[in-house]
Tab-separated table of C-alpha atoms and ligand atoms in Angstrom:
chain	number	residue	atom	x	y	z
R	1	UNK	CA	108.370	151.671	111.510
R	2	UNK	CA	110.543	149.453	113.206
R	3	UNK	CA	112.407	147.752	110.335
R	4	UNK	CA	116.183	147.329	110.922
R	5	UNK	CA	115.765	149.153	114.443
R	6	UNK	CA	117.880	147.868	117.350
R	7	UNK	CA	115.700	147.201	120.590
R	8	UNK	CA	117.068	145.999	123.673
R	9	UNK	CA	114.487	144.156	125.767
R	10	UNK	CA	114.852	143.918	129.148
R	11	UNK	CA	113.213	141.148	130.871
R	12	UNK	CA	112.813	141.306	134.585
R	13	UNK	CA	111.445	138.297	137.278
R	14	UNK	CA	107.911	138.296	137.633
R	15	UNK	CA	105.204	135.962	136.342
R	16	UNK	CA	104.269	138.414	133.485
R	17	UNK	CA	107.648	137.553	132.087
R	18	UNK	CA	106.100	135.189	129.785
R	19	UNK	CA	104.236	138.033	127.943
R	20	UNK	CA	107.688	139.337	126.949
R	21	UNK	CA	107.707	136.722	124.444
R	22	UNK	CA	104.652	137.623	122.941
R	23	UNK	CA	106.242	141.297	122.647
R	24	UNK	CA	109.415	139.787	121.031
R	25	UNK	CA	107.606	138.009	118.726
R	26	UNK	CA	105.661	141.387	117.489
R	27	UNK	CA	108.921	143.449	117.496
R	28	UNK	CA	110.845	140.809	115.303
R	29	UNK	CA	107.799	140.363	113.082
R	30	UNK	CA	107.786	144.256	112.750
R	31	UNK	CA	111.479	143.930	111.409
R	32	UNK	CA	113.238	144.988	114.471
R	33	UNK	CA	116.812	143.449	115.691
R	34	UNK	CA	115.948	142.630	119.403
R	35	UNK	CA	118.628	141.647	121.858
R	36	UNK	CA	117.437	140.564	125.294
R	37	UNK	CA	118.959	141.261	128.446
R	38	UNK	CA	117.566	138.907	131.437
R	39	UNK	CA	117.848	139.531	135.215
R	40	UNK	CA	118.785	136.427	137.305
R	41	UNK	CA	115.360	136.386	138.931
R	42	UNK	CA	113.679	136.553	135.340
R	43	UNK	CA	115.625	133.253	134.584
R	44	UNK	CA	113.655	131.442	137.435
R	45	UNK	CA	110.298	131.830	135.077
R	46	UNK	CA	111.775	131.454	131.777
R	47	UNK	CA	114.986	130.032	130.194
R	48	UNK	CA	117.347	132.143	127.958
R	49	UNK	CA	116.812	129.603	125.176
R	50	UNK	CA	113.164	130.696	124.623
R	51	UNK	CA	114.253	134.210	123.791
R	52	UNK	CA	117.695	133.185	122.106
R	53	UNK	CA	115.560	131.134	119.581
R	54	UNK	CA	112.750	133.718	118.763
R	55	UNK	CA	115.292	136.618	118.750
R	56	UNK	CA	118.148	134.914	116.807
R	57	UNK	CA	120.496	136.640	118.867
R	58	UNK	CA	122.494	135.698	121.956
R	59	UNK	CA	120.814	136.593	125.459
R	60	UNK	CA	122.809	138.306	127.841
R	61	UNK	CA	122.414	137.480	131.591
R	62	UNK	CA	125.695	137.985	133.213
R	63	UNK	CA	127.582	141.252	133.301
R	64	UNK	CA	130.801	139.376	134.408
R	65	UNK	CA	130.802	136.288	131.525
R	66	UNK	CA	134.124	137.060	129.955
R	67	UNK	CA	133.197	135.600	126.625
R	68	UNK	CA	129.908	137.608	126.087
R	69	UNK	CA	131.564	140.759	127.569
R	70	UNK	CA	134.369	140.642	124.751
R	71	UNK	CA	131.962	139.737	121.938
R	72	UNK	CA	129.264	142.030	122.780
R	73	UNK	CA	129.250	143.869	126.167
R	74	UNK	CA	127.010	145.985	128.133
R	75	UNK	CA	128.476	149.277	126.890
R	76	UNK	CA	128.232	148.145	123.044
R	77	UNK	CA	124.574	147.005	123.600
R	78	UNK	CA	124.037	150.397	125.188
R	79	UNK	CA	125.568	152.185	122.426
R	80	UNK	CA	123.919	150.200	119.498
R	81	UNK	CA	120.324	150.632	120.863
R	82	UNK	CA	117.590	152.682	119.080
R	83	UNK	CA	115.081	151.934	122.131
R	84	UNK	CA	115.580	150.163	125.076
R	85	UNK	CA	112.493	148.382	126.518
R	86	UNK	CA	112.026	146.819	129.942
R	87	UNK	CA	108.932	144.469	130.088
R	88	UNK	CA	107.948	143.224	132.869
R	89	UNK	CA	109.680	145.766	134.944
R	90	UNK	CA	109.423	145.058	138.799
R	91	UNK	CA	109.380	147.582	141.582
R	92	UNK	CA	113.027	146.393	142.290
R	93	UNK	CA	114.225	147.293	138.835
R	94	UNK	CA	112.538	150.819	138.582
R	95	UNK	CA	113.815	151.805	142.281
R	96	UNK	CA	117.416	150.655	141.069
R	97	UNK	CA	117.256	152.719	137.875
R	98	UNK	CA	115.901	155.641	140.105
R	99	UNK	CA	118.351	155.395	142.710
R	100	UNK	CA	121.275	154.859	139.908
R	101	UNK	CA	122.122	151.388	141.098
R	102	UNK	CA	124.069	149.365	138.308
R	103	UNK	CA	124.615	146.015	139.782
R	104	UNK	CA	123.856	143.571	137.142
R	105	UNK	CA	123.707	143.596	133.360
R	106	UNK	CA	120.379	145.306	132.752
R	107	UNK	CA	120.769	147.878	135.138
R	108	UNK	CA	124.387	148.926	133.928
R	109	UNK	CA	123.443	148.848	130.133
R	110	UNK	CA	120.334	151.321	131.161
R	111	UNK	CA	122.381	153.499	132.966
R	112	UNK	CA	124.631	153.584	130.021
R	113	UNK	CA	122.318	154.010	127.025
R	114	UNK	CA	121.493	157.312	125.241
R	115	UNK	CA	118.501	155.539	123.673
R	116	UNK	CA	114.975	156.056	124.998
R	117	UNK	CA	113.568	153.696	127.604
R	118	UNK	CA	110.250	152.569	127.938
R	119	UNK	CA	109.522	150.854	130.964
R	120	UNK	CA	106.597	148.693	131.475
R	121	UNK	CA	105.765	147.760	135.356
R	122	UNK	CA	104.309	144.921	136.446
R	123	UNK	CA	103.840	144.177	140.189
R	124	UNK	CA	101.151	143.674	143.007
R	125	UNK	CA	98.710	146.580	143.360
R	126	UNK	CA	99.879	147.567	146.964
R	127	UNK	CA	103.326	147.572	145.690
R	128	UNK	CA	102.411	149.695	142.603
R	129	UNK	CA	100.173	152.259	144.827
R	130	UNK	CA	103.428	152.511	147.429
R	131	UNK	CA	104.349	156.198	147.736
R	132	UNK	CA	108.071	154.839	147.361
R	133	UNK	CA	107.135	153.218	144.110
R	134	UNK	CA	105.400	156.191	142.845
R	135	UNK	CA	107.902	158.408	143.695
R	136	UNK	CA	110.646	156.587	141.711
R	137	UNK	CA	108.225	156.445	138.845
R	138	UNK	CA	107.205	160.224	138.843
R	139	UNK	CA	111.353	160.795	138.976
R	140	UNK	CA	111.881	158.582	136.070
R	141	UNK	CA	109.381	160.267	134.266
R	142	UNK	CA	110.406	163.721	135.162
R	143	UNK	CA	113.839	162.602	133.493
R	144	UNK	CA	112.236	161.537	130.248
R	145	UNK	CA	111.941	157.786	130.799
R	146	UNK	CA	108.724	156.542	128.888
R	147	UNK	CA	105.773	154.456	130.935
R	148	UNK	CA	103.352	152.173	129.555
R	149	UNK	CA	101.044	151.993	132.518
R	150	UNK	CA	100.339	148.506	133.834
R	151	UNK	CA	96.289	147.799	133.439
R	152	UNK	CA	93.765	146.825	136.344
R	153	UNK	CA	92.283	143.243	136.849
R	154	UNK	CA	92.913	140.151	138.888
R	155	UNK	CA	96.513	139.745	139.851
R	156	UNK	CA	98.539	136.845	139.835
R	157	UNK	CA	99.136	137.256	143.672
R	158	UNK	CA	95.387	137.120	144.159
R	159	UNK	CA	94.878	140.804	144.560
R	160	UNK	CA	92.532	143.057	142.381
R	161	UNK	CA	93.707	146.139	141.030
R	162	UNK	CA	96.332	148.177	138.951
R	163	UNK	CA	99.346	146.098	138.482
R	164	UNK	CA	98.916	143.811	135.406
R	165	UNK	CA	101.802	144.479	132.606
R	166	UNK	CA	100.006	146.174	129.598
R	167	UNK	CA	99.079	143.823	126.900
R	168	UNK	CA	102.249	143.191	124.670
R	169	UNK	CA	100.174	144.841	121.545
R	170	UNK	CA	100.084	148.297	123.850
R	171	UNK	CA	103.688	148.054	124.603
R	172	UNK	CA	104.493	147.478	120.999
R	173	UNK	CA	102.516	150.645	120.196
R	174	UNK	CA	104.452	152.436	122.749
R	175	UNK	CA	107.588	151.396	121.301
R	176	UNK	CA	106.604	152.833	117.785
R	177	UNK	CA	105.456	155.967	119.261
R	178	UNK	CA	108.990	156.145	121.150
R	179	UNK	CA	110.509	156.047	117.907
R	180	UNK	CA	108.501	158.121	115.753
R	181	UNK	CA	109.551	161.976	115.386
R	182	UNK	CA	107.304	164.412	116.850
R	183	UNK	CA	107.181	166.861	114.095
R	184	UNK	CA	103.367	167.561	114.175
R	185	UNK	CA	103.518	168.790	117.911
R	186	UNK	CA	101.248	171.762	118.273
R	187	UNK	CA	99.274	171.119	115.483
R	188	UNK	CA	95.537	170.194	115.072
R	189	UNK	CA	94.742	167.920	111.992
R	190	UNK	CA	91.185	167.160	111.288
R	191	UNK	CA	90.804	163.899	109.178
R	192	UNK	CA	87.816	162.464	107.571
R	193	UNK	CA	87.229	158.716	107.187
R	194	UNK	CA	85.003	156.028	105.896
R	195	UNK	CA	81.982	156.228	103.844
R	196	UNK	CA	78.414	158.067	104.295
R	197	UNK	CA	75.199	156.644	104.580
R	198	UNK	CA	72.310	158.313	103.108
R	199	UNK	CA	69.025	156.938	103.986
R	200	UNK	CA	66.248	155.995	101.626
R	201	UNK	CA	63.879	154.528	104.449
R	202	UNK	CA	64.381	153.282	107.959
R	203	UNK	CA	65.947	150.393	106.746
R	204	UNK	CA	68.183	151.280	103.434
R	205	UNK	CA	70.583	153.540	102.583
R	206	UNK	CA	73.136	154.647	99.685
R	207	UNK	CA	76.634	154.210	100.335
R	208	UNK	CA	79.735	152.872	99.150
R	209	UNK	CA	82.648	150.286	99.608
R	210	UNK	CA	85.130	152.705	101.822
R	211	UNK	CA	86.038	150.690	105.173
R	212	UNK	CA	87.585	153.966	106.569
R	213	UNK	CA	91.196	152.277	106.914
R	214	UNK	CA	92.989	154.783	105.115
R	215	UNK	CA	91.675	157.532	106.991
R	216	UNK	CA	92.141	156.005	110.357
R	217	UNK	CA	95.656	155.026	109.406
R	218	UNK	CA	96.242	158.886	108.947
R	219	UNK	CA	94.604	159.564	112.081
R	220	UNK	CA	96.964	157.031	113.960
R	221	UNK	CA	99.912	158.117	111.983
R	222	UNK	CA	99.370	162.032	112.894
R	223	UNK	CA	98.957	161.153	116.626
R	224	UNK	CA	102.205	159.162	116.834
R	225	UNK	CA	103.817	162.162	115.344
R	226	UNK	CA	102.651	164.507	118.213
R	227	UNK	CA	99.363	166.135	116.616
R	228	UNK	CA	96.029	166.674	118.032
R	229	UNK	CA	93.775	164.667	115.885
R	230	UNK	CA	90.095	165.167	115.377
R	231	UNK	CA	88.631	162.195	113.442
R	232	UNK	CA	85.228	162.677	111.903
R	233	UNK	CA	84.162	159.438	110.973
R	234	UNK	CA	81.550	157.510	108.957
R	235	UNK	CA	80.058	154.198	109.868
R	236	UNK	CA	83.105	151.804	109.958
R	237	UNK	CA	84.029	148.599	111.797
R	238	UNK	CA	87.530	150.045	112.793
R	239	UNK	CA	88.498	150.625	116.618
R	240	UNK	CA	88.915	154.238	117.543
R	241	UNK	CA	92.705	154.843	117.391
R	242	UNK	CA	94.620	155.731	120.544
R	243	UNK	CA	95.009	159.401	121.799
R	244	UNK	CA	92.392	160.338	118.689
R	245	UNK	CA	89.181	162.257	119.135
R	246	UNK	CA	86.627	160.570	117.450
R	247	UNK	CA	83.366	162.168	116.049
R	248	UNK	CA	80.940	159.469	114.519
R	249	UNK	CA	78.581	160.574	111.630
R	250	UNK	CA	76.497	158.865	109.204
R	251	UNK	CA	75.593	161.152	106.164
R	252	UNK	CA	77.328	163.741	104.353
R	253	UNK	CA	75.253	166.491	105.904
R	254	UNK	CA	76.306	165.315	109.340
R	255	UNK	CA	79.862	164.991	108.209
R	256	UNK	CA	79.314	168.651	106.577
R	257	UNK	CA	78.361	170.012	110.079
R	258	UNK	CA	80.900	168.360	112.124
R	259	UNK	CA	83.752	169.720	109.806
R	260	UNK	CA	82.721	173.386	109.399
R	261	UNK	CA	82.122	173.861	113.159
R	262	UNK	CA	85.501	172.481	113.859
R	263	UNK	CA	87.649	173.867	110.659
R	264	UNK	CA	88.799	176.976	112.385
R	265	UNK	CA	90.787	175.039	115.179
R	266	UNK	CA	92.746	173.209	112.763
R	267	UNK	CA	96.108	173.790	110.884
R	268	UNK	CA	95.561	170.706	108.333
R	269	UNK	CA	92.333	168.921	107.101
R	270	UNK	CA	92.883	165.828	105.338
R	271	UNK	CA	89.603	164.746	103.594
R	272	UNK	CA	90.027	160.690	102.935
R	273	UNK	CA	86.426	160.062	103.596
R	274	UNK	CA	84.210	158.730	100.541
R	275	UNK	CA	81.440	161.046	100.757
R	276	UNK	CA	77.944	160.164	98.868
R	277	UNK	CA	77.829	162.623	96.168
R	278	UNK	CA	73.908	162.295	96.363
R	279	UNK	CA	71.152	161.774	98.703
R	280	UNK	CA	67.537	160.717	98.327
R	281	UNK	CA	65.523	163.864	98.108
R	282	UNK	CA	62.914	162.562	100.406
R	283	UNK	CA	63.774	159.935	102.976
R	284	UNK	CA	60.656	157.692	103.762
R	285	UNK	CA	59.503	157.468	107.344
R	286	UNK	CA	58.163	153.790	106.849
R	287	UNK	CA	59.816	150.893	105.062
R	288	UNK	CA	59.115	151.113	101.252
R	289	UNK	CA	56.756	148.449	100.028
R	290	UNK	CA	57.980	146.096	97.074
R	291	UNK	CA	54.631	146.556	95.556
R	292	UNK	CA	55.675	147.737	91.928
R	293	UNK	CA	58.048	145.890	89.326
R	294	UNK	CA	60.031	149.195	89.633
R	295	UNK	CA	60.878	152.123	91.286
R	296	UNK	CA	62.141	155.569	90.669
R	297	UNK	CA	64.137	157.604	93.297
R	298	UNK	CA	65.054	161.292	92.866
R	299	UNK	CA	68.539	162.167	94.439
R	300	UNK	CA	69.921	165.778	95.269
R	301	UNK	CA	73.538	166.530	95.203
R	302	UNK	CA	75.098	166.709	98.726
R	303	UNK	CA	77.322	169.956	99.566
R	304	UNK	CA	80.821	169.281	98.308
R	305	UNK	CA	82.720	169.870	101.890
R	306	UNK	CA	86.068	170.139	100.595
R	307	UNK	CA	85.076	172.599	97.832
R	308	UNK	CA	83.541	174.605	100.654
R	309	UNK	CA	86.527	174.692	102.570
R	310	UNK	CA	88.661	175.495	99.709
R	311	UNK	CA	86.514	178.705	99.351
R	312	UNK	CA	87.397	179.810	102.715
R	313	UNK	CA	89.314	183.049	102.910
R	314	UNK	CA	91.673	181.856	106.079
R	315	UNK	CA	91.808	178.246	105.563
R	316	UNK	CA	93.936	175.274	106.607
R	317	UNK	CA	96.540	173.520	104.908
R	318	UNK	CA	94.126	171.291	102.495
R	319	UNK	CA	94.499	167.702	101.504
R	320	UNK	CA	91.827	166.135	99.288
R	321	UNK	CA	91.646	162.505	97.840
R	322	UNK	CA	90.458	161.493	94.469
R	323	UNK	CA	88.883	158.310	94.068
R	324	UNK	CA	89.023	157.530	90.333
R	325	UNK	CA	88.349	154.358	87.870
R	326	UNK	CA	89.846	156.132	85.044
R	327	UNK	CA	91.937	159.257	83.412
R	328	UNK	CA	93.514	159.364	86.988
R	329	UNK	CA	95.925	162.208	86.224
R	330	UNK	CA	93.636	164.245	84.270
R	331	UNK	CA	90.600	164.108	86.925
R	332	UNK	CA	92.894	164.495	89.820
R	333	UNK	CA	94.614	167.687	88.516
R	334	UNK	CA	90.911	168.960	87.918
R	335	UNK	CA	89.954	168.289	91.445
R	336	UNK	CA	92.959	169.952	92.647
R	337	UNK	CA	92.153	173.149	90.650
R	338	UNK	CA	88.480	173.161	91.315
R	339	UNK	CA	88.730	172.705	95.171
R	340	UNK	CA	91.308	174.997	95.547
R	341	UNK	CA	93.675	172.360	97.402
R	342	UNK	CA	97.242	172.133	98.716
R	343	UNK	CA	97.762	168.311	97.972
R	344	UNK	CA	95.630	165.789	96.559
R	345	UNK	CA	95.988	162.188	97.200
R	346	UNK	CA	94.722	160.424	93.923
R	347	UNK	CA	94.039	156.562	94.026
R	348	UNK	CA	92.933	154.340	91.479
R	349	UNK	CA	90.039	152.355	92.675
R	350	UNK	CA	89.379	150.210	89.970
R	351	UNK	CA	92.148	147.853	91.357
R	352	UNK	CA	91.463	144.957	93.330
R	353	UNK	CA	94.828	145.222	95.464
R	354	UNK	CA	94.466	148.736	96.580
R	355	UNK	CA	91.824	151.740	97.186
R	356	UNK	CA	88.630	150.651	98.906
R	357	UNK	CA	88.530	148.236	101.847
R	358	UNK	CA	91.860	146.607	101.418
R	359	UNK	CA	95.230	147.210	103.675
R	360	UNK	CA	97.164	148.487	100.922
R	361	UNK	CA	97.069	151.530	98.766
R	362	UNK	CA	99.055	152.970	95.629
R	363	UNK	CA	98.701	156.731	94.983
R	364	UNK	CA	99.871	159.811	93.163
R	365	UNK	CA	100.436	162.787	95.190
R	366	UNK	CA	99.836	166.049	93.537
R	367	UNK	CA	100.811	169.623	94.962
R	368	UNK	CA	99.549	173.192	94.147
R	369	UNK	CA	103.088	174.211	92.894
R	370	UNK	CA	102.724	171.845	90.139
R	371	UNK	CA	105.313	168.751	91.752
R	372	UNK	CA	104.055	165.429	92.080
R	373	UNK	CA	105.205	162.417	93.639
R	374	UNK	CA	104.405	158.449	92.981
R	375	UNK	CA	103.574	156.093	95.722
R	376	UNK	CA	104.006	152.452	94.644
R	377	UNK	CA	101.743	149.612	96.285
R	378	UNK	CA	102.421	149.962	99.820
R	379	UNK	CA	100.572	149.663	103.307
R	380	UNK	CA	97.971	152.226	104.137
R	381	UNK	CA	100.195	152.806	107.291
R	382	UNK	CA	103.186	153.476	105.057
R	383	UNK	CA	101.067	155.726	102.616
R	384	UNK	CA	99.689	157.539	105.694
R	385	UNK	CA	103.480	158.139	106.730
R	386	UNK	CA	104.357	159.469	103.215
R	387	UNK	CA	101.536	161.586	102.989
R	388	UNK	CA	102.300	163.207	106.506
R	389	UNK	CA	106.023	163.729	105.602
R	390	UNK	CA	104.784	165.662	102.568
R	391	UNK	CA	102.370	167.951	104.639
R	392	UNK	CA	105.037	168.706	107.198
R	393	UNK	CA	107.826	169.544	104.626
R	394	UNK	CA	104.970	172.074	103.305
R	395	UNK	CA	104.105	173.316	106.719
R	396	UNK	CA	107.669	174.155	107.472
R	397	UNK	CA	108.182	175.882	103.971
R	398	UNK	CA	105.147	178.158	105.348
M	1	PMT	O1	88.163	153.823	103.375
M	1	PMT	P1	89.041	152.869	102.702
M	1	PMT	O2	88.402	151.310	102.177
M	1	PMT	O3	90.405	152.721	103.403
M	1	PMT	O4	89.468	153.221	101.184
M	1	PMT	C1	90.148	154.352	100.830
M	1	PMT	C2	89.573	155.675	99.767
M	1	PMT	C3	89.040	154.905	98.697
M	1	PMT	C4	87.953	155.811	100.120
M	1	PMT	C5	90.658	156.708	99.867
M	1	PMT	O5	91.704	156.486	99.708
M	1	PMT	C6	89.917	157.646	99.010
M	1	PMT	O6	90.158	157.926	97.871
M	1	PMT	N1	88.926	158.568	99.330
M	1	PMT	C7	88.171	159.821	98.730
M	1	PMT	C8	87.003	159.380	98.315
M	1	PMT	C9	86.040	160.135	97.433
M	1	PMT	O7	85.095	160.557	97.931
M	1	PMT	O8	86.678	160.428	96.183
M	1	PMT	P2	86.001	161.933	95.212
M	1	PMT	O9	86.891	161.677	94.218
M	1	PMT	O10	84.611	161.316	95.401
M	1	PMT	O11	85.971	162.907	95.837
M	1	PMT	C10	86.969	163.916	95.955
M	1	PMT	C11	87.239	164.616	97.502
M	1	PMT	O12	86.418	165.473	97.973
M	1	PMT	C12	87.616	163.740	98.412
M	1	PMT	O13	88.666	164.132	99.194
M	1	PMT	C13	86.287	163.731	99.286
M	1	PMT	O14	86.389	163.417	100.787
M	1	PMT	C14	85.668	165.135	99.209
M	1	PMT	N2	84.253	165.191	98.939
M	1	PMT	C15	83.509	164.684	97.954
M	1	PMT	C16	82.354	164.794	97.875
M	1	PMT	C17	81.810	165.335	98.674
M	1	PMT	N3	80.265	165.918	98.632
M	1	PMT	N4	82.328	166.165	99.563
M	1	PMT	C18	83.779	166.299	99.981
M	1	PMT	O15	84.306	166.843	100.577
């Protein structure tokens, strides 16, 4: 998502300046071309050489440096930026920007840019809660400046409270959000993810290898694009994606209940969960003893949640998945038709590098109108983006 994006990273003077190094590393690792501007105070904490080495670009420190200004001046920096990040941002720099003061390289460049500006403040808790600071921040927010709020904790100055620079990972996420087009704003999307567990007795269950990664990637991407996201998740080890409402379930029947209760509020349903097709007819209340050489268990079919959604008269845009080990196209087309779907994501789960419990996937996207689109091996985050591009295009067609 940040591949080839030009990002200006402004670093101010504060003990948290060292965290800007980690942020720079995350940005460059994601493929961004980062140009650093350091204030004079920032250079009291770190040297430009650190940022120059890690960004592979010259570091800008002086508005009146004749050579630097001739080669790539503050206006060129401001113009080239896809995104401007200031981290850490002091009360002083935020006050200056809010007051329209442009008296050094950083403030002049921010003033001249048309790119989105993401500010990550770091300061003493009393400075942070000072009404003057709060008014400056509110003013900038009203004008469209983005903020990554500082977190609470013990501060370098010895005080406890809010003022610690947000984690570099959180600022990195903020950068991705700032650069993501909000084409799902106003839409509610329900996504299912992970496996279901069908209990046999208090210690055993039937399940599958789904990790939830595909569904969680979709939830995260949909939230970044502005959707209200409900994620109905089977048991997984994954962290809750930011800004997403997660409803935890275990069995197919629980998933069915949660999906059916919420479907009427949704514009889109994407069923990436690997729902167990069968459950034991009877769940024993005590652990089954291993007295016999063999046991037979009777299973009963679970409701097909997606097929039931497809039967609704007024239904949301429906995206199903098909996990196949053979005859991918043939089986997927049958599911698209039998479950009355708008779109189906067919993946071959017999391959080790894609499908269940890995970070990548490859898929064939099939649509109700007979069109299709092949997605080669890519990260689940990328595939989630491609799936949502298709959903958005079709929602726009009406
Ligand atoms: O979770 P990961 O480790 O990231 O792996 C991702 C994945 C392989 C699980 C995912 O990409 C995927 O393929 N999910 C669907 C798995 C599946 O159950 O496929 P299916 O062909 O059995 O079911 C077809 C569709 O019907 C699916 O959308 C499924 O959610 C839905 N279904 C199935 C059975 C059932 N009782 N109710 C359903 O709603």
